[in-house]
Short mmCIF file of C-alpha atoms in Angstrom, two decimals:
data_model
loop_
_atom_site.label_atom_id
_atom_site.label_comp_id
_atom_site.label_asym_id
_atom_site.label_seq_id
_atom_site.Cartn_x
_atom_site.Cartn_y
_atom_site.Cartn_z
CA MET A 27 125.56 -44.39 34.04
CA PRO A 28 124.91 -42.80 37.41
CA ASN A 29 125.21 -44.91 40.54
CA THR A 30 121.71 -45.05 42.07
CA LYS A 31 120.62 -46.66 45.38
CA PRO A 32 117.63 -48.92 45.41
CA THR A 33 114.50 -47.29 46.82
CA HIS A 34 113.31 -48.73 50.14
CA THR A 35 109.71 -49.79 49.84
CA GLY A 36 109.25 -51.48 53.26
CA PRO A 37 107.25 -50.04 56.20
CA ASP A 38 108.46 -46.80 57.82
CA LYS A 39 110.16 -47.80 61.08
CA THR A 40 109.72 -44.33 62.54
CA SER A 41 105.93 -44.57 62.34
CA ALA A 42 105.63 -48.14 63.55
CA LYS A 43 103.81 -48.60 66.92
CA PRO A 44 105.79 -50.27 69.71
CA LYS A 45 104.79 -53.79 70.50
CA PRO A 46 102.92 -54.19 73.81
CA SER A 47 104.82 -55.77 76.70
CA GLY A 48 104.20 -59.36 77.64
CA LEU A 49 101.79 -58.59 80.53
CA GLU A 50 99.96 -55.91 78.56
CA ALA A 51 99.64 -58.21 75.57
CA PHE A 52 98.42 -61.03 77.80
CA LEU A 53 95.76 -58.88 79.50
CA GLY A 54 94.79 -57.34 76.16
CA SER A 55 94.14 -60.75 74.67
CA ASN A 56 92.21 -61.81 77.80
CA PRO A 57 89.93 -58.85 78.69
CA PHE A 58 87.88 -60.77 81.27
CA LEU A 59 91.02 -61.86 83.09
CA GLY A 60 92.27 -58.25 83.11
CA LEU A 61 88.98 -57.07 84.60
CA SER A 62 89.25 -59.73 87.30
CA VAL A 63 92.79 -58.63 88.22
CA TRP A 64 91.73 -55.01 88.66
CA ALA A 65 88.68 -56.06 90.70
CA HIS A 66 90.89 -58.08 93.06
CA ILE A 67 93.26 -55.13 93.48
CA ALA A 68 90.31 -52.87 94.39
CA ILE A 69 89.06 -55.41 96.96
CA ILE A 70 92.51 -55.69 98.55
CA LEU A 71 92.80 -51.90 98.84
CA PHE A 72 89.34 -51.73 100.43
CA LEU A 73 90.27 -54.40 102.99
CA LEU A 74 93.47 -52.56 103.89
CA GLN A 75 91.49 -49.37 104.52
CA SER A 76 88.67 -51.10 106.47
CA PRO A 77 90.26 -53.72 108.75
CA ASP A 78 87.64 -53.24 111.49
CA LEU A 79 84.91 -54.68 109.26
CA PHE A 80 86.50 -58.10 109.60
CA THR A 81 87.79 -57.88 113.19
CA PRO A 82 85.91 -60.50 115.22
CA GLU A 83 83.95 -59.23 118.23
CA ILE A 84 85.14 -60.65 121.55
CA PRO A 85 82.28 -62.56 123.25
CA GLU A 86 80.66 -61.21 126.41
CA THR A 87 81.93 -62.37 129.82
CA PRO A 88 81.08 -61.40 133.42
CA ALA A 89 84.14 -59.16 133.35
CA HIS A 90 82.45 -57.00 130.71
CA ASP A 91 79.77 -56.09 133.28
CA ILE A 92 82.50 -55.02 135.70
CA ALA A 93 84.12 -52.93 132.95
CA ARG A 94 80.80 -51.26 132.15
CA GLU A 95 80.37 -50.32 135.81
CA TYR A 96 83.86 -48.74 135.85
CA THR A 97 82.94 -46.79 132.70
CA ARG A 98 79.62 -45.68 134.19
CA GLU A 99 81.32 -44.50 137.39
CA SER A 100 83.85 -42.58 135.31
CA ARG A 101 81.12 -40.87 133.29
CA GLN A 102 79.19 -40.04 136.44
CA HIS A 103 82.36 -38.55 137.92
CA ALA A 104 82.81 -36.44 134.77
CA MET A 105 79.23 -35.18 135.00
CA ARG A 106 79.65 -34.32 138.69
CA GLU A 107 82.80 -32.32 137.88
CA ARG A 108 80.96 -30.34 135.22
CA VAL A 109 77.95 -29.65 137.43
CA ASP A 110 80.28 -28.52 140.24
CA ASP A 111 81.94 -26.21 137.73
CA MET A 112 78.52 -24.77 136.87
CA GLU A 113 77.95 -24.18 140.60
CA ALA A 114 81.19 -22.18 140.66
CA VAL A 115 80.15 -20.27 137.53
CA LYS A 116 76.81 -19.40 139.15
CA LYS A 117 78.63 -17.97 142.20
CA MET A 118 80.65 -15.68 139.93
CA VAL A 119 77.56 -14.73 137.93
CA ASP A 120 75.71 -13.87 141.15
CA ALA A 121 78.65 -11.76 142.29
CA LEU A 122 78.60 -9.83 139.01
CA SER A 123 74.84 -9.28 139.07
CA ARG A 124 74.73 -8.24 142.75
CA THR A 125 74.56 -4.52 143.64
CA GLU A 126 74.92 -2.84 147.02
CA GLU A 127 71.43 -1.31 146.76
CA SER A 128 69.56 -4.49 145.92
CA ARG A 129 71.50 -7.13 147.86
CA THR A 130 73.89 -7.27 150.81
CA PRO A 131 76.55 -9.98 151.11
CA GLU A 132 74.51 -11.66 153.85
CA GLN A 133 71.55 -11.98 151.49
CA SER A 134 73.58 -13.38 148.61
CA PRO A 135 72.46 -16.83 147.41
CA SER A 136 76.11 -17.57 146.55
CA ASP A 137 77.28 -17.26 150.17
CA SER A 138 80.21 -19.67 150.42
CA ASN A 139 79.34 -21.06 153.87
CA SER A 140 75.77 -21.99 152.96
CA THR A 141 76.89 -23.48 149.65
CA THR A 142 79.61 -25.53 151.31
CA GLU A 143 77.12 -26.91 153.82
CA SER A 144 74.63 -27.87 151.13
CA ASP A 145 77.38 -29.50 149.04
CA SER A 146 78.61 -31.58 151.97
CA GLU A 147 75.07 -32.68 152.87
CA ARG A 148 74.05 -33.46 149.28
CA PRO A 149 73.50 -37.20 148.77
CA PRO A 150 75.03 -38.99 145.77
CA GLU A 151 73.14 -38.10 142.60
CA SER A 152 72.26 -40.28 139.65
CA MET A 153 73.26 -39.26 136.14
CA GLN A 154 69.68 -38.15 135.41
CA GLU A 155 69.66 -36.03 138.59
CA LEU A 156 72.97 -34.44 137.63
CA LEU A 157 71.54 -33.51 134.24
CA ALA A 158 68.46 -32.00 135.90
CA ARG A 159 70.64 -29.96 138.27
CA SER A 160 72.78 -28.71 135.37
CA GLU A 161 69.66 -27.57 133.53
CA GLN A 162 68.38 -25.76 136.63
CA LEU A 163 71.76 -24.05 137.12
CA LEU A 164 71.88 -23.02 133.47
CA GLN A 165 68.38 -21.57 133.74
CA GLU A 166 69.44 -19.50 136.78
CA ILE A 167 72.66 -18.37 135.07
CA ARG A 168 70.69 -17.32 131.99
CA ALA A 169 68.31 -15.29 134.17
CA ALA A 170 71.19 -13.56 136.00
CA SER A 171 73.04 -12.83 132.78
CA ASP A 172 69.87 -11.31 131.33
CA GLU A 173 69.86 -8.81 134.20
CA VAL A 174 73.49 -7.76 133.66
CA LEU A 175 73.21 -7.56 129.87
CA GLU A 176 69.75 -6.00 129.92
CA GLU A 177 70.33 -3.61 127.04
CA LYS A 178 71.91 -6.16 124.71
CA LEU A 179 69.80 -9.16 125.62
CA SER A 180 66.40 -7.66 126.40
CA ALA A 181 64.69 -9.48 123.56
CA LEU A 182 66.30 -12.78 124.49
CA ALA A 183 65.42 -12.24 128.15
CA GLU A 184 61.74 -11.81 127.31
CA LYS A 185 61.80 -14.93 125.18
CA ALA A 186 63.58 -16.90 127.91
CA GLU A 187 61.09 -15.68 130.52
CA THR A 188 58.19 -16.77 128.31
CA GLU A 189 59.76 -20.20 127.89
CA ARG A 190 60.34 -20.50 131.64
CA GLU A 191 56.70 -19.63 132.37
CA THR A 192 55.55 -22.18 129.81
CA GLU A 193 57.75 -24.87 131.35
CA THR A 194 56.25 -24.27 134.82
CA GLU A 195 52.69 -24.85 133.62
CA THR A 196 51.05 -28.18 134.40
CA ASP A 197 51.51 -30.70 131.65
CA THR A 198 48.41 -31.84 129.83
CA PRO A 199 47.73 -35.59 129.56
CA GLU A 200 48.83 -35.41 125.91
CA GLN A 201 52.15 -33.79 126.92
CA ALA A 202 52.72 -36.29 129.69
CA SER A 203 52.02 -39.15 127.31
CA ALA A 204 54.46 -37.72 124.76
CA GLU A 205 57.17 -37.36 127.40
CA ASP A 206 56.61 -40.92 128.60
CA SER A 207 57.06 -42.19 125.04
CA VAL A 208 60.49 -40.56 124.64
CA GLU A 209 63.31 -43.05 124.97
CA PRO A 210 65.65 -42.40 127.93
CA LEU A 211 69.03 -40.92 127.13
CA SER A 212 72.06 -43.19 127.08
CA ASP A 213 74.92 -42.58 129.52
CA GLU A 214 76.99 -40.99 126.75
CA GLU A 215 74.09 -38.72 125.75
CA LEU A 216 73.65 -37.65 129.39
CA VAL A 217 77.35 -36.73 129.59
CA GLN A 218 77.13 -34.75 126.34
CA ALA A 219 74.02 -32.89 127.52
CA VAL A 220 75.69 -31.78 130.76
CA SER A 221 78.83 -30.83 128.83
CA LYS A 222 76.75 -28.65 126.51
CA ASN A 223 75.09 -26.92 129.48
CA GLN A 224 78.48 -26.27 131.09
CA ARG A 225 79.90 -24.73 127.90
CA GLU A 226 76.93 -22.36 127.60
CA ALA A 227 77.27 -21.38 131.28
CA ARG A 228 80.95 -20.50 130.83
CA GLU A 229 80.22 -18.57 127.62
CA LEU A 230 77.61 -16.49 129.48
CA LEU A 231 80.07 -15.83 132.32
CA SER A 232 82.78 -14.76 129.88
CA LYS A 233 80.36 -12.41 128.12
CA MET A 234 79.27 -10.88 131.43
CA MET A 235 82.87 -10.31 132.55
CA ARG A 236 83.73 -8.56 129.29
CA SER A 237 80.61 -6.41 129.58
CA GLU A 238 81.46 -5.42 133.16
CA ALA A 239 85.06 -4.58 132.20
CA ALA A 240 83.86 -2.37 129.36
CA LYS A 241 81.30 -0.67 131.62
CA GLN A 242 83.91 0.09 134.31
CA GLN A 243 86.30 1.56 131.76
CA GLY A 244 83.51 3.51 130.08
CA ASN A 245 84.65 2.35 126.68
CA SER A 246 82.34 0.30 124.49
CA ALA A 247 85.22 -0.50 122.14
CA GLU A 248 86.78 -2.52 124.94
CA LEU A 249 83.88 -4.95 124.72
CA GLN A 250 84.52 -5.59 121.03
CA GLN A 251 88.22 -6.06 121.69
CA GLY A 252 87.51 -8.55 124.45
CA GLU A 253 85.18 -10.50 122.20
CA SER A 254 87.80 -10.74 119.45
CA GLU A 255 90.47 -11.85 121.91
CA SER A 256 88.19 -14.52 123.32
CA ASN A 257 87.94 -16.11 119.88
CA GLY A 258 91.69 -16.54 119.55
CA GLY A 259 94.95 -15.85 121.26
CA ASN A 260 96.61 -17.52 124.16
CA GLY A 261 94.38 -18.70 126.97
CA ASN A 262 91.42 -16.82 128.37
CA GLY A 263 93.05 -14.02 130.31
CA GLY A 264 92.25 -15.73 133.58
CA GLN A 265 88.54 -15.00 133.23
CA GLY A 266 86.44 -17.22 135.46
CA LEU A 267 89.47 -19.26 136.55
CA ASP A 268 89.07 -21.44 139.63
CA PRO A 269 92.46 -23.01 140.47
CA ASN A 270 90.74 -25.69 142.56
CA ASN A 271 88.53 -26.81 139.68
CA PRO A 272 90.21 -29.16 137.15
CA LEU A 273 87.79 -28.25 134.34
CA SER A 274 88.27 -24.53 134.94
CA VAL A 275 92.04 -25.01 134.83
CA GLU A 276 91.81 -27.02 131.59
CA HIS A 277 89.57 -24.34 130.05
CA TYR A 278 92.25 -21.76 130.85
CA PHE A 279 95.18 -23.86 129.64
CA SER A 280 93.50 -24.99 126.40
CA GLY A 281 94.83 -21.95 124.53
CA MET A 282 98.34 -22.28 125.95
CA ALA A 283 98.55 -25.96 125.04
CA ARG A 284 98.75 -25.25 121.30
CA GLY A 285 101.79 -24.11 119.37
CA SER A 286 105.24 -25.61 118.93
CA VAL A 287 107.07 -23.73 121.73
CA GLN A 288 105.37 -22.41 124.87
CA ASP A 289 106.36 -21.42 128.41
CA VAL A 290 103.65 -22.49 130.87
CA SER A 291 105.90 -22.67 133.93
CA GLN A 292 104.73 -19.39 135.46
CA ALA A 293 101.08 -20.40 135.15
CA MET A 294 101.82 -23.79 136.71
CA ARG A 295 103.67 -22.16 139.63
CA SER A 296 100.79 -19.76 140.23
CA LEU A 297 98.20 -22.52 140.21
CA ALA A 298 100.30 -24.77 142.44
CA SER A 299 100.65 -21.97 145.01
CA GLY A 300 96.98 -21.01 144.79
CA GLN A 301 97.82 -17.50 143.56
CA ALA A 302 95.29 -17.43 140.74
CA SER A 303 95.44 -13.63 140.56
CA GLU A 304 98.95 -13.87 139.12
CA LEU A 305 97.54 -15.52 136.01
CA TYR A 306 95.94 -12.29 134.86
CA ALA A 307 99.38 -10.89 134.06
CA ILE A 308 100.58 -13.92 132.11
CA ASP A 309 101.50 -13.24 128.47
CA ASP A 310 100.90 -9.49 128.86
CA GLY A 311 103.33 -7.08 127.26
CA GLU A 312 106.12 -7.97 124.86
CA LYS A 313 106.54 -11.63 123.98
CA LYS A 314 109.87 -13.16 124.95
CA ARG A 315 111.76 -15.28 122.46
CA LEU A 316 111.91 -18.85 123.77
CA ASN A 317 115.01 -20.85 122.96
CA ALA A 318 114.26 -24.49 123.64
CA PRO A 319 117.26 -26.85 123.76
CA HIS A 320 117.81 -29.14 120.78
CA ILE A 321 117.24 -32.89 120.98
CA ASN A 322 118.12 -35.72 118.62
CA GLN A 323 118.83 -39.42 118.93
CA ARG A 324 122.59 -38.95 118.49
CA GLN A 325 122.82 -37.15 121.83
CA LYS A 326 123.44 -38.92 125.10
CA LEU A 327 120.01 -39.81 126.45
CA VAL A 328 119.26 -41.21 129.90
CA TYR A 329 116.14 -43.36 130.26
CA SER A 330 114.57 -42.75 133.65
CA ARG A 331 111.71 -41.05 135.49
CA LYS A 332 113.70 -39.78 138.47
CA LEU A 333 115.38 -36.37 138.46
CA ALA A 334 118.16 -36.54 141.03
CA ALA A 335 121.25 -34.35 141.32
CA SER A 336 123.39 -37.43 141.93
CA GLY A 337 122.09 -39.28 138.88
CA GLU A 338 123.77 -39.85 135.53
CA LYS A 339 124.29 -36.60 133.64
CA ALA A 340 122.77 -36.16 130.20
CA GLU A 341 121.33 -33.40 128.06
CA TRP A 342 117.94 -35.10 128.04
CA VAL A 343 116.14 -37.59 130.29
CA VAL A 344 113.65 -39.75 128.39
CA LEU A 345 110.62 -40.95 130.37
CA ASN A 346 110.87 -44.67 129.80
CA ALA A 347 108.45 -46.40 132.21
CA TRP A 348 104.72 -46.04 131.56
CA TYR A 349 101.39 -47.64 132.37
CA PHE A 350 99.46 -48.20 129.12
CA ILE A 351 95.80 -48.79 128.37
CA GLY A 352 94.09 -49.14 124.98
CA PRO A 353 93.07 -49.40 122.25
CA PHE A 354 89.84 -47.44 122.63
CA PRO A 355 87.73 -47.25 119.44
CA ASN A 356 88.36 -44.45 116.94
CA PRO A 357 86.69 -45.52 113.66
CA GLY A 358 87.79 -43.24 110.85
CA ARG A 359 89.25 -40.89 113.53
CA ALA A 360 85.68 -40.10 114.66
CA ASN A 361 86.65 -40.09 118.38
CA ILE A 362 89.69 -37.86 118.06
CA HIS A 363 88.19 -35.44 120.64
CA THR A 364 86.18 -37.94 122.72
CA ARG A 365 87.11 -38.15 126.41
CA PHE A 366 87.57 -41.77 127.47
CA PRO A 367 87.62 -42.80 131.17
CA PRO A 368 91.41 -42.47 131.77
CA GLU A 369 91.12 -38.82 130.75
CA ILE A 370 88.59 -38.26 133.55
CA SER A 371 90.30 -40.08 136.42
CA ILE A 372 93.26 -42.45 136.78
CA ASP A 373 92.43 -45.80 138.37
CA LEU A 374 95.19 -48.31 137.66
CA ASP A 375 92.95 -51.15 138.89
CA ALA A 376 90.10 -50.26 136.55
CA LEU A 377 88.75 -52.44 133.77
CA TYR A 378 87.24 -50.91 130.61
CA ILE A 379 85.76 -52.07 127.30
CA GLY A 380 87.80 -51.03 124.29
CA ASP A 381 87.91 -51.57 120.56
CA SER A 382 86.08 -54.68 119.24
CA ASN A 383 84.62 -55.32 122.73
CA ARG A 384 88.01 -56.30 124.13
CA LEU A 385 88.65 -55.87 127.86
CA LEU A 386 91.30 -53.28 128.70
CA GLN A 387 93.54 -53.11 131.77
CA TRP A 388 96.55 -50.96 132.57
CA GLN A 389 99.86 -52.69 131.87
CA HIS A 390 103.29 -51.47 132.92
CA ILE A 391 106.07 -51.43 130.30
CA GLN A 392 109.64 -50.12 130.44
CA PHE A 393 111.56 -49.01 127.35
CA ASP A 394 115.22 -48.42 126.50
CA HIS A 395 114.82 -46.89 123.04
CA LEU A 396 112.96 -44.25 121.04
CA PRO A 397 110.22 -43.96 120.02
CA ILE A 398 107.89 -45.59 122.54
CA ILE A 399 105.34 -47.82 120.82
CA PRO A 400 102.17 -48.75 122.74
CA PRO A 401 101.37 -52.45 123.07
CA ASP A 402 98.63 -53.95 120.90
CA PHE A 403 98.66 -50.94 118.61
CA THR A 404 96.18 -50.98 115.76
CA ASP A 405 94.75 -48.59 113.18
CA TYR A 406 92.18 -46.00 114.23
CA ALA A 407 92.56 -46.22 118.00
CA ILE A 408 93.15 -44.13 121.14
CA TYR A 409 95.74 -44.99 123.82
CA TYR A 410 96.63 -43.53 127.21
CA ALA A 411 99.99 -43.68 128.97
CA TYR A 412 100.51 -42.68 132.60
CA THR A 413 103.68 -42.23 134.64
CA GLU A 414 104.99 -40.31 137.63
CA VAL A 415 108.21 -38.29 137.70
CA PHE A 416 110.05 -37.80 140.98
CA SER A 417 111.90 -34.49 141.42
CA GLU A 418 114.19 -33.86 144.40
CA HIS A 419 113.20 -30.18 144.40
CA ALA A 420 110.80 -27.82 142.66
CA GLN A 421 112.22 -26.78 139.30
CA ASP A 422 111.47 -25.57 135.78
CA LEU A 423 112.23 -27.98 132.94
CA TRP A 424 111.92 -28.17 129.18
CA LEU A 425 109.84 -30.97 127.69
CA ALA A 426 110.42 -32.27 124.16
CA ILE A 427 107.31 -34.01 122.85
CA GLY A 428 106.80 -36.16 119.76
CA SER A 429 103.93 -38.32 118.55
CA ASP A 430 102.48 -40.31 115.67
CA ASP A 431 99.65 -39.18 115.33
CA GLN A 432 97.62 -36.62 117.33
CA SER A 433 98.44 -36.22 121.04
CA LYS A 434 97.82 -34.39 124.32
CA LEU A 435 99.88 -34.20 127.51
CA TRP A 436 98.78 -33.32 131.04
CA VAL A 437 101.31 -32.56 133.79
CA ASN A 438 99.84 -32.55 137.30
CA ASP A 439 96.33 -32.43 135.77
CA MET A 440 97.17 -29.39 133.63
CA LEU A 441 96.92 -29.64 129.85
CA VAL A 442 100.31 -28.37 128.67
CA TRP A 443 100.47 -29.81 125.14
CA GLN A 444 97.97 -30.42 122.35
CA SER A 445 99.09 -31.18 118.82
CA THR A 446 97.20 -30.37 115.65
CA ASP A 447 94.74 -32.98 114.42
CA HIS A 448 96.50 -34.00 111.21
CA GLU A 449 98.36 -37.29 110.94
CA ARG A 450 102.12 -37.11 111.39
CA VAL A 451 105.30 -39.16 111.49
CA TRP A 452 107.04 -39.26 114.88
CA SER A 453 110.06 -37.09 115.60
CA PRO A 454 111.44 -36.37 119.10
CA ALA A 455 110.85 -32.59 119.06
CA GLN A 456 107.53 -31.75 117.45
CA GLY A 457 106.78 -29.50 120.40
CA HIS A 458 108.56 -27.93 123.38
CA ARG A 459 107.05 -26.87 126.70
CA LYS A 460 108.73 -25.14 129.59
CA VAL A 461 106.94 -26.53 132.66
CA HIS A 462 107.21 -26.36 136.43
CA LEU A 463 107.60 -29.56 138.45
CA GLN A 464 106.85 -29.60 142.15
CA GLN A 465 109.05 -31.28 144.72
CA GLY A 466 108.31 -34.98 144.95
CA ARG A 467 105.78 -36.77 142.75
CA ASN A 468 104.56 -35.28 139.45
CA LYS A 469 101.83 -36.93 137.35
CA PHE A 470 102.15 -37.25 133.55
CA LEU A 471 99.21 -38.42 131.41
CA PHE A 472 99.76 -38.82 127.65
CA ARG A 473 96.92 -39.36 125.18
CA LEU A 474 97.93 -40.82 121.81
CA GLU A 475 95.65 -41.07 118.78
CA ASN A 476 96.52 -43.34 115.87
CA GLY A 477 95.15 -43.06 112.36
CA ILE A 478 96.79 -45.75 110.25
CA GLU A 479 100.01 -47.73 110.51
CA ARG A 480 102.44 -47.11 113.36
CA ALA A 481 101.60 -45.41 116.67
CA ALA A 482 104.48 -43.88 118.64
CA PHE A 483 105.37 -41.10 121.07
CA SER A 484 108.08 -39.77 123.38
CA VAL A 485 108.51 -37.29 126.23
CA ALA A 486 111.98 -36.07 127.25
CA LEU A 487 113.07 -33.58 129.94
CA ALA A 488 116.00 -31.15 130.07
CA PRO A 489 117.04 -28.46 132.59
CA ALA A 490 115.71 -24.96 131.89
CA ILE A 491 118.89 -22.88 131.96
CA GLU A 492 118.33 -19.13 131.72
#
């Protein structure tokens, strides 16, 4: 009789479903409890992403009125700078539109002596008066640019002339009543309106300069090339640059401030010496390869803000003593390009209103480590740090710059560094700049934007050895 094995009639183990884990089984048997757990998780995640919704507002005090006055003065100063820049633009526009047949230098409305006298005699202007003056200047610049670009802008010139004639007509009672019913602009809206007028004035000047260059060379293709270069590239070719005007300088440097490695030392030397004409040759010809020195935290680093030949030797000097102010509000990174008062003028005695209505004052802090973390850092905020570097002699130096998150750096009022807008983790060498320091005191202003979690930055200096 053959030896046979009994047939297995139990369930197939290979097809059996695995038993749920303890937590899964518990939640599965209690569906309402499981729903509650997931709802609580969603609420916690929402709170982590929206902390400002539950940040208590600081109550008003008399000091808040003082802070508002500081802010108002800062905004008024910014408007005055932009209107003065429009005055300078109008001078250049008048010079371009003037011809020997129609106007002699003595008849020019942009005569420097008469303008200087009127500027010195001009009484302080309110923010509304500054806006009105910017609109009048823009109207005059438009009219002058229409004359120079007659062929290209004839249709626009006719339309602008019609609008100007309409504006000079006497308002009807209905119009006057409508104007009276319009709510007055806020201080911030006044600043933005003047800024918009200034941008249009500079765009018209740039267009006129390109048109004149093409006309002198007798080559219409040059105009198209100039237009394409103005939309990208490095800087603005020196067009319309006034070395004595901070906004004009920033407009020129805005292109150079981007990129990981840049040499802005020649431009800084030219501006410091007042030789603005030298800037026209900057970045022309073949690009040189820039070899910035390497920096890491394992190297010997000296923490100081004095550059003396007799000091301790190190590959890099880390700027360790800063005045800080912040946080200024930046909800959802909405103010990533907003200019706050410290960006307009530095007043270490000033008082401002910051995030959640808190009062902000400059505070001095010294560090002995990297990275530098601003005090009172919070999510979605803007901070400013200011320091001064003493140099025994004029010299070129390399800067190594790092930040978490977006950042800008001004050296002696010149924008030399601007990072991209995306959030980042700090490292000591996200960007390098070769800069020129003058003998004596040199001003450094750092703007730091924070998205979420930690805020940090660093600035280190090293000799520029050819």
